[in-house]
XYZ file of C-alpha atoms in Angstrom:
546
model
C 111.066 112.002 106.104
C 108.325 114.449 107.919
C 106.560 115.187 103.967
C 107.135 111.598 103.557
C 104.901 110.666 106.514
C 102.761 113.667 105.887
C 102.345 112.525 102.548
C 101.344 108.958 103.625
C 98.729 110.180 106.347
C 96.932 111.985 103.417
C 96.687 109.429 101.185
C 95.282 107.134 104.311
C 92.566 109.769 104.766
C 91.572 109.820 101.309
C 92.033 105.819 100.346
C 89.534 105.327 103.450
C 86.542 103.078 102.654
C 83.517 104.611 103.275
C 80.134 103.402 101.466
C 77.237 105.983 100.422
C 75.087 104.978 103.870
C 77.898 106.348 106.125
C 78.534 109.651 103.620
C 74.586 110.465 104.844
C 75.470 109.729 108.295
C 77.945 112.337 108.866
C 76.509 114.958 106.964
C 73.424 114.254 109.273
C 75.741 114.467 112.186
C 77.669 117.097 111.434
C 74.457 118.908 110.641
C 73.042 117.974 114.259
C 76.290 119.245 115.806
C 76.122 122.650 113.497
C 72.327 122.842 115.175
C 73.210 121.626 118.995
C 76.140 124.123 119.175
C 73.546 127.212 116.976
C 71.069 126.111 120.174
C 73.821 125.976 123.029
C 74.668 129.378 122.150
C 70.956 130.559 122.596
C 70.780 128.792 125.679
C 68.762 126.136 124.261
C 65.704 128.829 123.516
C 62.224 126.584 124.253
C 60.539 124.991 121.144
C 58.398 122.310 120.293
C 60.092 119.469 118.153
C 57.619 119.999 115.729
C 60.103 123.299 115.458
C 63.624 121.268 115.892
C 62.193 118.614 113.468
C 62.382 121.259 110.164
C 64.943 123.284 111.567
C 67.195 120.219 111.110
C 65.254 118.984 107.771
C 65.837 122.423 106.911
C 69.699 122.883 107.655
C 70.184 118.986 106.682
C 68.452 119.447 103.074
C 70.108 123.591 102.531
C 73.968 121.609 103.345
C 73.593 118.621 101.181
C 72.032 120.341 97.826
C 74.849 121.899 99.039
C 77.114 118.816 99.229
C 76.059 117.332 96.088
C 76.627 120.100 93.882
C 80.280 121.167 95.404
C 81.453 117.619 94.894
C 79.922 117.587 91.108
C 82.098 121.013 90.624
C 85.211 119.452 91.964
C 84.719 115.850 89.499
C 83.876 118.227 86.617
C 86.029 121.555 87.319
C 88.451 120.265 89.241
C 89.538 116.753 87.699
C 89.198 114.703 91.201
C 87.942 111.625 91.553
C 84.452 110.897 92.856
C 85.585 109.281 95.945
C 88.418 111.219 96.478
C 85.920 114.831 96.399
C 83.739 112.997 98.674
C 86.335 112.392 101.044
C 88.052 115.834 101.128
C 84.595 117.418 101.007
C 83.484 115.690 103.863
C 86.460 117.151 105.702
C 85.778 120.296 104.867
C 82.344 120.095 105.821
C 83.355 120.370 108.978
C 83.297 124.490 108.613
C 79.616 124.703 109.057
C 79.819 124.202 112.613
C 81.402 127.242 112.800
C 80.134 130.227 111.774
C 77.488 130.291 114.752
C 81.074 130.680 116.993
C 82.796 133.477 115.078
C 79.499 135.425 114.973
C 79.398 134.802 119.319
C 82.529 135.826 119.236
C 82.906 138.310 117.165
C 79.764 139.804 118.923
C 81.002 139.751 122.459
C 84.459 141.800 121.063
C 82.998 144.480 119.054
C 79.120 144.539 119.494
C 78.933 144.128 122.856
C 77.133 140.739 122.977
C 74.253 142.104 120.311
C 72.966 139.070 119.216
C 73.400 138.217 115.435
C 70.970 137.015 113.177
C 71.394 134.605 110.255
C 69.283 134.137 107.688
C 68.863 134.634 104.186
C 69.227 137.126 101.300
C 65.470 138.998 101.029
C 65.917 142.204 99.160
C 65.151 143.138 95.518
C 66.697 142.185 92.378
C 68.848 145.755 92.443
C 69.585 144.868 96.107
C 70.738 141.384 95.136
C 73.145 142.363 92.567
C 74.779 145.008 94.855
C 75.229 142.039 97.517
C 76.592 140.412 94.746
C 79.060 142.393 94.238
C 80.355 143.284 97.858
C 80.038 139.595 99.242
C 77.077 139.597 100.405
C 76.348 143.429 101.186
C 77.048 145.780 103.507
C 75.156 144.360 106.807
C 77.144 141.371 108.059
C 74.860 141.607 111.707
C 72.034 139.891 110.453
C 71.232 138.029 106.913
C 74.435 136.660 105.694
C 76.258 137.035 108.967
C 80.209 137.647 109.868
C 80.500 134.130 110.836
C 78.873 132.507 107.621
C 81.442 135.146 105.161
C 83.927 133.655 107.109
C 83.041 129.910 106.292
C 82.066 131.200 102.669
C 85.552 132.483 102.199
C 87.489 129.708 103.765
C 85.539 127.080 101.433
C 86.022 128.904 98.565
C 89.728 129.306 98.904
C 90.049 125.608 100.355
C 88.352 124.007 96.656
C 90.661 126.773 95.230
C 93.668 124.965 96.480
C 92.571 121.786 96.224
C 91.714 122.530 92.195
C 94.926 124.085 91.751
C 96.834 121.254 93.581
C 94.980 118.861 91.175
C 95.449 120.245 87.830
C 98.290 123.651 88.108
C 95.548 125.704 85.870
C 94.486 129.019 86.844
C 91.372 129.033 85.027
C 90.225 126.069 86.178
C 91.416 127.272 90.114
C 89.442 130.447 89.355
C 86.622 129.075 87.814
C 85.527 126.497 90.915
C 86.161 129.661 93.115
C 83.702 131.394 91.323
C 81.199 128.684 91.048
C 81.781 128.280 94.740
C 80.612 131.648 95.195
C 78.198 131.682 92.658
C 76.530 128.645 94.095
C 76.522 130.125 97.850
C 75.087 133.236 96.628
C 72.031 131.695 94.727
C 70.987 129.443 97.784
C 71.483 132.436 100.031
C 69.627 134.414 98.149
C 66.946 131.910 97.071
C 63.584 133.007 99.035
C 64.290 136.056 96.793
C 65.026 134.578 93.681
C 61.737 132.041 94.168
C 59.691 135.574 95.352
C 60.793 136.974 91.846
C 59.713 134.399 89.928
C 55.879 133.075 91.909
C 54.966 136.943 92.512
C 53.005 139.121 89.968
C 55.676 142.134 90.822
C 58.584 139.749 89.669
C 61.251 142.106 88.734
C 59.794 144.865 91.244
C 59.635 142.670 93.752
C 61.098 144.658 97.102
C 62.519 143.078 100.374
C 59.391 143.160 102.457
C 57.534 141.407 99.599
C 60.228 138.523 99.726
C 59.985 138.664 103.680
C 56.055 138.887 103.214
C 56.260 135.436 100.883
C 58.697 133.683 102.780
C 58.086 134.360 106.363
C 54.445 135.094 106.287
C 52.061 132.756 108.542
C 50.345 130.565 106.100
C 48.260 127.255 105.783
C 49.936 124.353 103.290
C 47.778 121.419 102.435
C 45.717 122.267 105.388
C 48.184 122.455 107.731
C 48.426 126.004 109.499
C 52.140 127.565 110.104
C 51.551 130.788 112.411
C 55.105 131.265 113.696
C 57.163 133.528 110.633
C 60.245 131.452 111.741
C 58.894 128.203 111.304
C 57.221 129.201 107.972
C 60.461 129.992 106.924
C 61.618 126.635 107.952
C 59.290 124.688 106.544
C 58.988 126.159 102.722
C 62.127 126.503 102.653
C 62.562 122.679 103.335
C 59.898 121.993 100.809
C 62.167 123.710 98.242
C 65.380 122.440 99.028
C 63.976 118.795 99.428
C 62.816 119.352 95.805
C 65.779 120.701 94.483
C 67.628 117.984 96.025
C 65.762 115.364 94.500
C 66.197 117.081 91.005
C 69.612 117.360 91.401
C 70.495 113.873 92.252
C 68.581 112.935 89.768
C 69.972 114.468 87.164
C 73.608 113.848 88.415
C 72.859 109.891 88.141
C 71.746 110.342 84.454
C 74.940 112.294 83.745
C 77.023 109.850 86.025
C 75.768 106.428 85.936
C 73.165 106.843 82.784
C 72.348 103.159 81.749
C 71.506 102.229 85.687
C 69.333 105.203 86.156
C 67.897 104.249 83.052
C 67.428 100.569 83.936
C 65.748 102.122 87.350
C 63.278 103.931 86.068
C 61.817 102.046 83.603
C 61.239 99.452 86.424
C 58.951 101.838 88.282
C 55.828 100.325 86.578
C 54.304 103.065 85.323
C 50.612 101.693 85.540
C 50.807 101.234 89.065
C 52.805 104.619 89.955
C 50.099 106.553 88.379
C 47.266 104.102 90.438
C 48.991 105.321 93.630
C 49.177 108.660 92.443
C 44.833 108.683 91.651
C 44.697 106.879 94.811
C 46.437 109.826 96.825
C 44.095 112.689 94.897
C 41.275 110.066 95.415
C 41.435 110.999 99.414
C 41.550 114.602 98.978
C 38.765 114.405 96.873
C 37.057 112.244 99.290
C 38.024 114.995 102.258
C 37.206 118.104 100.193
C 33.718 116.595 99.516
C 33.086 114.653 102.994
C 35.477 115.739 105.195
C 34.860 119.774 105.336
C 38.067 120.454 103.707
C 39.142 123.345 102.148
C 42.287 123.980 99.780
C 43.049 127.045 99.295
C 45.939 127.130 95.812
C 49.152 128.560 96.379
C 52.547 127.835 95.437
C 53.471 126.145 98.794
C 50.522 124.463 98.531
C 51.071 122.791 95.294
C 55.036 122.550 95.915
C 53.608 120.232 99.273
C 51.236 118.347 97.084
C 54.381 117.469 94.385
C 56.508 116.157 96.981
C 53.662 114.254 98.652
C 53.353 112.781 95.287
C 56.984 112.212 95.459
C 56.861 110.603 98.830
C 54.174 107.979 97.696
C 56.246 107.192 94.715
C 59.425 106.498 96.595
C 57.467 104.306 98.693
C 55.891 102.897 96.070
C 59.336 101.767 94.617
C 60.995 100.678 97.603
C 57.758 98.345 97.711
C 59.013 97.354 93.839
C 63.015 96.692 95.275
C 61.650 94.684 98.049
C 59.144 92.749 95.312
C 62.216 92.072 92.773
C 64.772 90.904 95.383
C 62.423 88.296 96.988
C 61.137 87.228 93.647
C 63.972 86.802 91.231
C 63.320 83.385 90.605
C 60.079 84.287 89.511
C 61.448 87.209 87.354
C 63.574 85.163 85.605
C 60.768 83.443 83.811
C 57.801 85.680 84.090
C 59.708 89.521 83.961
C 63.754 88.495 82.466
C 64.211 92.583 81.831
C 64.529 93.077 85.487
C 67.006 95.379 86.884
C 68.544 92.591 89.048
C 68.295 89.997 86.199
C 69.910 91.775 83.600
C 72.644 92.152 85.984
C 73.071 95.834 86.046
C 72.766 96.495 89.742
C 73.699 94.045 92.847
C 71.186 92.571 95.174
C 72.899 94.647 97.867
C 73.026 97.620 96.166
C 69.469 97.020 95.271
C 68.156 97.125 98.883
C 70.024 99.739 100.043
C 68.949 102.197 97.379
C 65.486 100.200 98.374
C 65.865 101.534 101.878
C 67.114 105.088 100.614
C 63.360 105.712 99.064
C 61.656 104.077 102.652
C 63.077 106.737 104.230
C 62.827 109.119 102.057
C 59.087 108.854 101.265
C 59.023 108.432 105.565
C 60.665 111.970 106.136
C 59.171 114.237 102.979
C 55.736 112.822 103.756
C 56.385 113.854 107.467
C 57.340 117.436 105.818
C 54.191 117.516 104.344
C 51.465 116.111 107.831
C 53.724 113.849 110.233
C 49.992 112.266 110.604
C 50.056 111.279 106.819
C 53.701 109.772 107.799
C 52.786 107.230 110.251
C 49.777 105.625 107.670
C 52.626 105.966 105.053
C 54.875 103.437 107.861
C 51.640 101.216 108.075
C 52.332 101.086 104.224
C 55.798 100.058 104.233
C 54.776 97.515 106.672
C 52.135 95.751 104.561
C 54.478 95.921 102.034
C 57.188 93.714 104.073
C 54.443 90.965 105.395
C 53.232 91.121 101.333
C 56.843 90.594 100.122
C 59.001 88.907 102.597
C 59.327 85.494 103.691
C 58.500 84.167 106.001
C 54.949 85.299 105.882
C 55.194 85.948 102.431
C 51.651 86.815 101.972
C 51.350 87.270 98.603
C 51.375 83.385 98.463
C 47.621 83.267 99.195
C 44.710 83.789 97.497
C 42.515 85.944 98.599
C 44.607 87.078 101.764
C 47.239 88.554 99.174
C 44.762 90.828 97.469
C 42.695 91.693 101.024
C 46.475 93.127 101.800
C 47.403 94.939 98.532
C 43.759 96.555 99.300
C 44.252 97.835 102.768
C 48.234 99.130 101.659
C 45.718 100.977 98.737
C 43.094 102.139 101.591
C 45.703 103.563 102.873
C 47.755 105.538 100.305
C 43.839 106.703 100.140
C 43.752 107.709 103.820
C 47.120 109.442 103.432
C 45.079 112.101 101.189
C 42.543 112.292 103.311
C 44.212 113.157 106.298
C 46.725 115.504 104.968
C 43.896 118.303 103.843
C 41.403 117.774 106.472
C 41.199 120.112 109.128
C 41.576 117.904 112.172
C 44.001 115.683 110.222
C 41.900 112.543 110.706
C 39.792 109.776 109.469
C 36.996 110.893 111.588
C 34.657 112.181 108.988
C 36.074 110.051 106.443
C 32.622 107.772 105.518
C 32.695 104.310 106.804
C 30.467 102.917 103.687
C 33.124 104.667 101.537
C 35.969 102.952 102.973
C 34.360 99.724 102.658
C 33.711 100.122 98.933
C 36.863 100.597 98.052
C 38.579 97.915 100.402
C 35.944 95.436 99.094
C 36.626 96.927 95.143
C 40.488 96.530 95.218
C 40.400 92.822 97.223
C 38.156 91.322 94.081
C 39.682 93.788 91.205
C 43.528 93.676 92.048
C 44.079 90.015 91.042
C 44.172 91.208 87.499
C 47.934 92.344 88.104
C 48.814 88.542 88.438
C 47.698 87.700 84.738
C 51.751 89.152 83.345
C 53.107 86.592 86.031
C 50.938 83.330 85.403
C 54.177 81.017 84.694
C 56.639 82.684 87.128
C 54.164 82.370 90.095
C 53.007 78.840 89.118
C 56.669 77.374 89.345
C 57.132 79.100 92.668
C 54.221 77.833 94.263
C 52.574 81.663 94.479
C 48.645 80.427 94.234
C 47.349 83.567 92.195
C 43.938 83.262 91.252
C 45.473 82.970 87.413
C 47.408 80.035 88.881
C 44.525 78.252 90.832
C 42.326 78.313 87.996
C 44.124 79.005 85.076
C 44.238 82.398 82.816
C 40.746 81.860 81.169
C 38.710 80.951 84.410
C 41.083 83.111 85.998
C 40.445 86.170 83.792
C 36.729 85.576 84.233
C 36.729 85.575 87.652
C 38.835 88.809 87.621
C 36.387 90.475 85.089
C 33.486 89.816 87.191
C 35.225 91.517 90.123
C 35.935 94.390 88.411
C 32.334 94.151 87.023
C 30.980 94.325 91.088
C 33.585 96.879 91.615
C 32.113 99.398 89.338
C 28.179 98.984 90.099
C 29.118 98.905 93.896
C 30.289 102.238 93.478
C 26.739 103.214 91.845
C 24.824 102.513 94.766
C 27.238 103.152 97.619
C 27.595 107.060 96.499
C 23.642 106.989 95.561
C 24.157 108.787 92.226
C 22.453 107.833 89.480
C 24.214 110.036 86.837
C 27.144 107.495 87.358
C 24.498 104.329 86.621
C 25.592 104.737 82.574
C 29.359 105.205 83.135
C 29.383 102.542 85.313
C 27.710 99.749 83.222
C 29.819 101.383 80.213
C 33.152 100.997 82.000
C 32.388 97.532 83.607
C 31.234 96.280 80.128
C 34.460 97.238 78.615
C 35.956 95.860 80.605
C 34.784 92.545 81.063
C 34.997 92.576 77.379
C 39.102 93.460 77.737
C 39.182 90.797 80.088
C 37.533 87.687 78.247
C 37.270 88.921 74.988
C 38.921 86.194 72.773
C 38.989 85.444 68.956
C 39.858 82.132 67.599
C 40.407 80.419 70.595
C 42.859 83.571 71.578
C 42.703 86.336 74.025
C 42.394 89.412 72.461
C 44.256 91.508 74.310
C 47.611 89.907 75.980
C 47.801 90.518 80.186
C 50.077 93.537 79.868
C 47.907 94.663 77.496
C 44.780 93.868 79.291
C 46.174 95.491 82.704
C 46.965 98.813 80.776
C 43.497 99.189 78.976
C 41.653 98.191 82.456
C 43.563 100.526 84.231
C 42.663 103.499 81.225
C 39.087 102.861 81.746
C 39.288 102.779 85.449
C 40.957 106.184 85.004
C 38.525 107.839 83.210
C 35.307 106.399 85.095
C 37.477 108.103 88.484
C 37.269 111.224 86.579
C 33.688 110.864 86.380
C 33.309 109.798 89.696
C 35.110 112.794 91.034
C 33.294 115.374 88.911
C 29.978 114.401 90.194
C 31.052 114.904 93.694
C 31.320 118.262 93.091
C 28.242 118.701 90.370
């Protein structure tokens, strides 16, 4: 009777509906609670929240690479279903709150009070093997603590017993207790492992070299980190948010291939890269107005990926809240679609929509929490573009003055983050201008691909209002402007030849017709525009500095 009821309340725990949104939410919780009880025990120690800010992005993004890898091992290793390993995982979570309490504890009864302190793995690769070996070395006071070996060995026996209540095999039992361990190890020991590989010493690399890498004040995209434990906080977060990212990723090809394939080739590649030379754009712009200097290093460029990152996921949250609003449109105009071809849910859609707004929110706060409120600005162009019932993308003119100011600012974002007072202060005013006034009369020219989905859902494109020959000549005349504008505003004349090169092409891309035909179709006239805007940038950037 008692196993019977037993038996029933597990299987209520497990069969619980839970949906992906509320799996974040308590791993962010119980992450908080892991870091309120670590700072209760310190007596609340006085920081900034610049400090609590990656100390939680830290902890959050260390736990769920974590998370995400565990519950892969127990689908793969252990036979058990997805939702059931996310359920029982979730559970066991739990532990982390922990280990700061044995380590108080165990302090006040054998150490008198001596306060513990837990951190990483940094020794050499000799030292790391002999840790290795004796579960995490011989110095459980500070490093890999008393109270995290504790946790360590209860989770690795708990996915032990769960394996082994799953499938009765030893091997397999073993095996996720040793990939448990194995996987513990290498993100405890990871500063080490990532000081081996970016240093010249690699394989001679000793422990004060790691804690010289690691810990060591430091300046990342022009942002200066002077206290060691912040530093560690913070490039430490860069790598983990990485990692993460990576991870997932490659989890959803293995998992759920033929949506993450539908996904990503709806990124629009053109436009990905555009936001992408519109980010370096603004560093460019700050390194040769703004008194910036980048100095290269490893944190530096790891900041710079993820900021690339971060203005790609909000780039494509932009694209989700674009295809749910305009499906009737993308039925005629764009019938490959993700949400056309059926493949995903509009409600699935947005949320995974809202996953990459946040996302691209908290790594570009990671990177200059300056560069993170512009990147909000974004997001909110983006809804008044998209969303009824402004819907501002329904007006000429006004539509492309908007898409221009959401490209300012991806601009400004680059900009900010490397200058040394982190603002648009000595960003120049004529500069800004140019380019506002060079996207509003050259970004029309991404309406040509949508001419017959717009026009029977009363979206008055410039294409639409005049059709796609006056329509293309109009465009090619803006882009013509665009390029000699940026002649005389900079006041170089070694770009006077590029620029009437480029804006002949293409005008010539753009109207060029042959028996009554366009030559080039609009996907293909967007893509060879967009080349030769891309290499007359290059130009443009080299004789900034030349």
């Amino acid at each position: 009777m008692y196993k019977q009821k037993i038996h029933n309340f597990i299987l209520s725990i497990i069969n619980t509906p839970y949906s992906i949104g509320n799996v974040v939410l308590t791993i962010l919780a119980i992450v908080l609670v892991r870091l309120g009880v670590e700072n209760w025990l310190s007596l609340f120690s006085t920081h900034t929240p610049y400090f609590y800010f990656y100390e939680f992005l830290h902890t959050a993004s260390f736990f769920f690479l974590f998370f995400i890898i565990c519950i892969f091992l127990m689908i793969k290793i252990g036979t058990i279903s997805q939702k059931t390993s996310i359920t029982i995982f979730l559970f066991a979570f739990l532990m982390i709150i922990l280990p700061p309490v044995f380590d108080r504890i165990i302090s006040m009864m054998y150490f008198d009070n001596m306060a513990f302190v837990s951190y990483y793995l940094f020794d050499s690769p000799t030292g790391l093997g002999k840790s290795f070996i004796t579960f995490f070395g011989d110095k459980p006071r500070d490093g890999i603590t008393y109270g995290t070996r504790i946790m360590a060995i209860c989770a690795i026996i708990f996915f032990g017993f769960i394996t082994w209540l799953k499938t009765k095999k030893a091997t397999r039992t073993a095996l996720i207790m040793l990939a448990t361990y194995v996987i513990f190890f290498f993100m405890s020991s990871l500063p080490s492992i990532i000081t081996f590989t970016a240093s010249s010493k690699h394989l001679a690399t000793q422990k004060a070299d790691v804690a010289g890498f690691i810990a060591s004040p430091t300046t990342i995209l022009g942002n200066a980190i002077t206290n060691p434990v912040l530093a560690v906080s913070i490039k430490m977060s860069l790598i983990y948010v990485l990692l993460g990212i990576i991870v997932t990723l490659i989890i959803l090809y293995k998992t759920k291939k033929n949506l993450f394939i539908a996904l990503a080739t709806n990124i629009r590649p053109i436009q990905t890269i555009y936001h992408i030379g519109l980010l370096c754009l603004g560093m460019c712009i700050a390194l040769t107005f703004g008194d910036a200097i980048l100095l290269p290093s490893f944190f530096s460029a790891l900041a710079f990926i993820l900021l690339c990152i971060a203005i790609i996921f909000a780039w494509y949250s932009t694209v989700i809240l674009n295809d749910c609003v305009d499906q009737k449109i993308d039925v005629i105009s764009n019938p490959s679609r993700p949400l056309i071809t059926g493949i995903i849910d509009v409600v699935s859609y947005k949320k995974i929509g809202i996953i990459f707004a946040i996302l691209s929110i908290v790594i570009a706060t990671a990177i200059n929490g300056y560069a993170a409120l512009i990147l909000i600005i974004y997001h909110s162009l983006s809804f008044l573009y998209n969303t009824p019932p402004l819907r501002l993308k329904k007006f000429p003119i006004v539509a492309t003055f908007v898409a221009a100011l959401a490209s300012f600012f991806v601009v400004a974002i680059g900009f900010i983050t490397i200058s040394p007072d982190h603002s648009l202060n000595n960003f120049p005013p004529y500069v800004a201008v140019l380019l506002i006034v060079a996207y509003t009369i050259s970004l029309p020219i991404k309406d040509l691909k949508d001419i017959a989905g717009d026009k029977a859902n009363d979206i008055y494109t410039i294409p639409v209002l005049f059709g796609e020959k006056t329509g293309r000549t109009i465009i090619a005349v803006g882009v013509f402007i665009s390029f000699m504008l940026s002649v005389f505003t900079f006041g170089t004349k070694i770009l006077l030849i590029p620029a009437l090169l480029a804006s002949t092409l293409s005008f010539w891309t753009l109207v060029g017709h042959k028996n009554n035909k366009f030559i080039f179709s609009p996907k293909q006239t967007i893509g060879i525009t967009f080349l030769i805007v891309s290499l007359y940038a290059i130009i443009l950037v080299i004789s900034f500095f030349f």
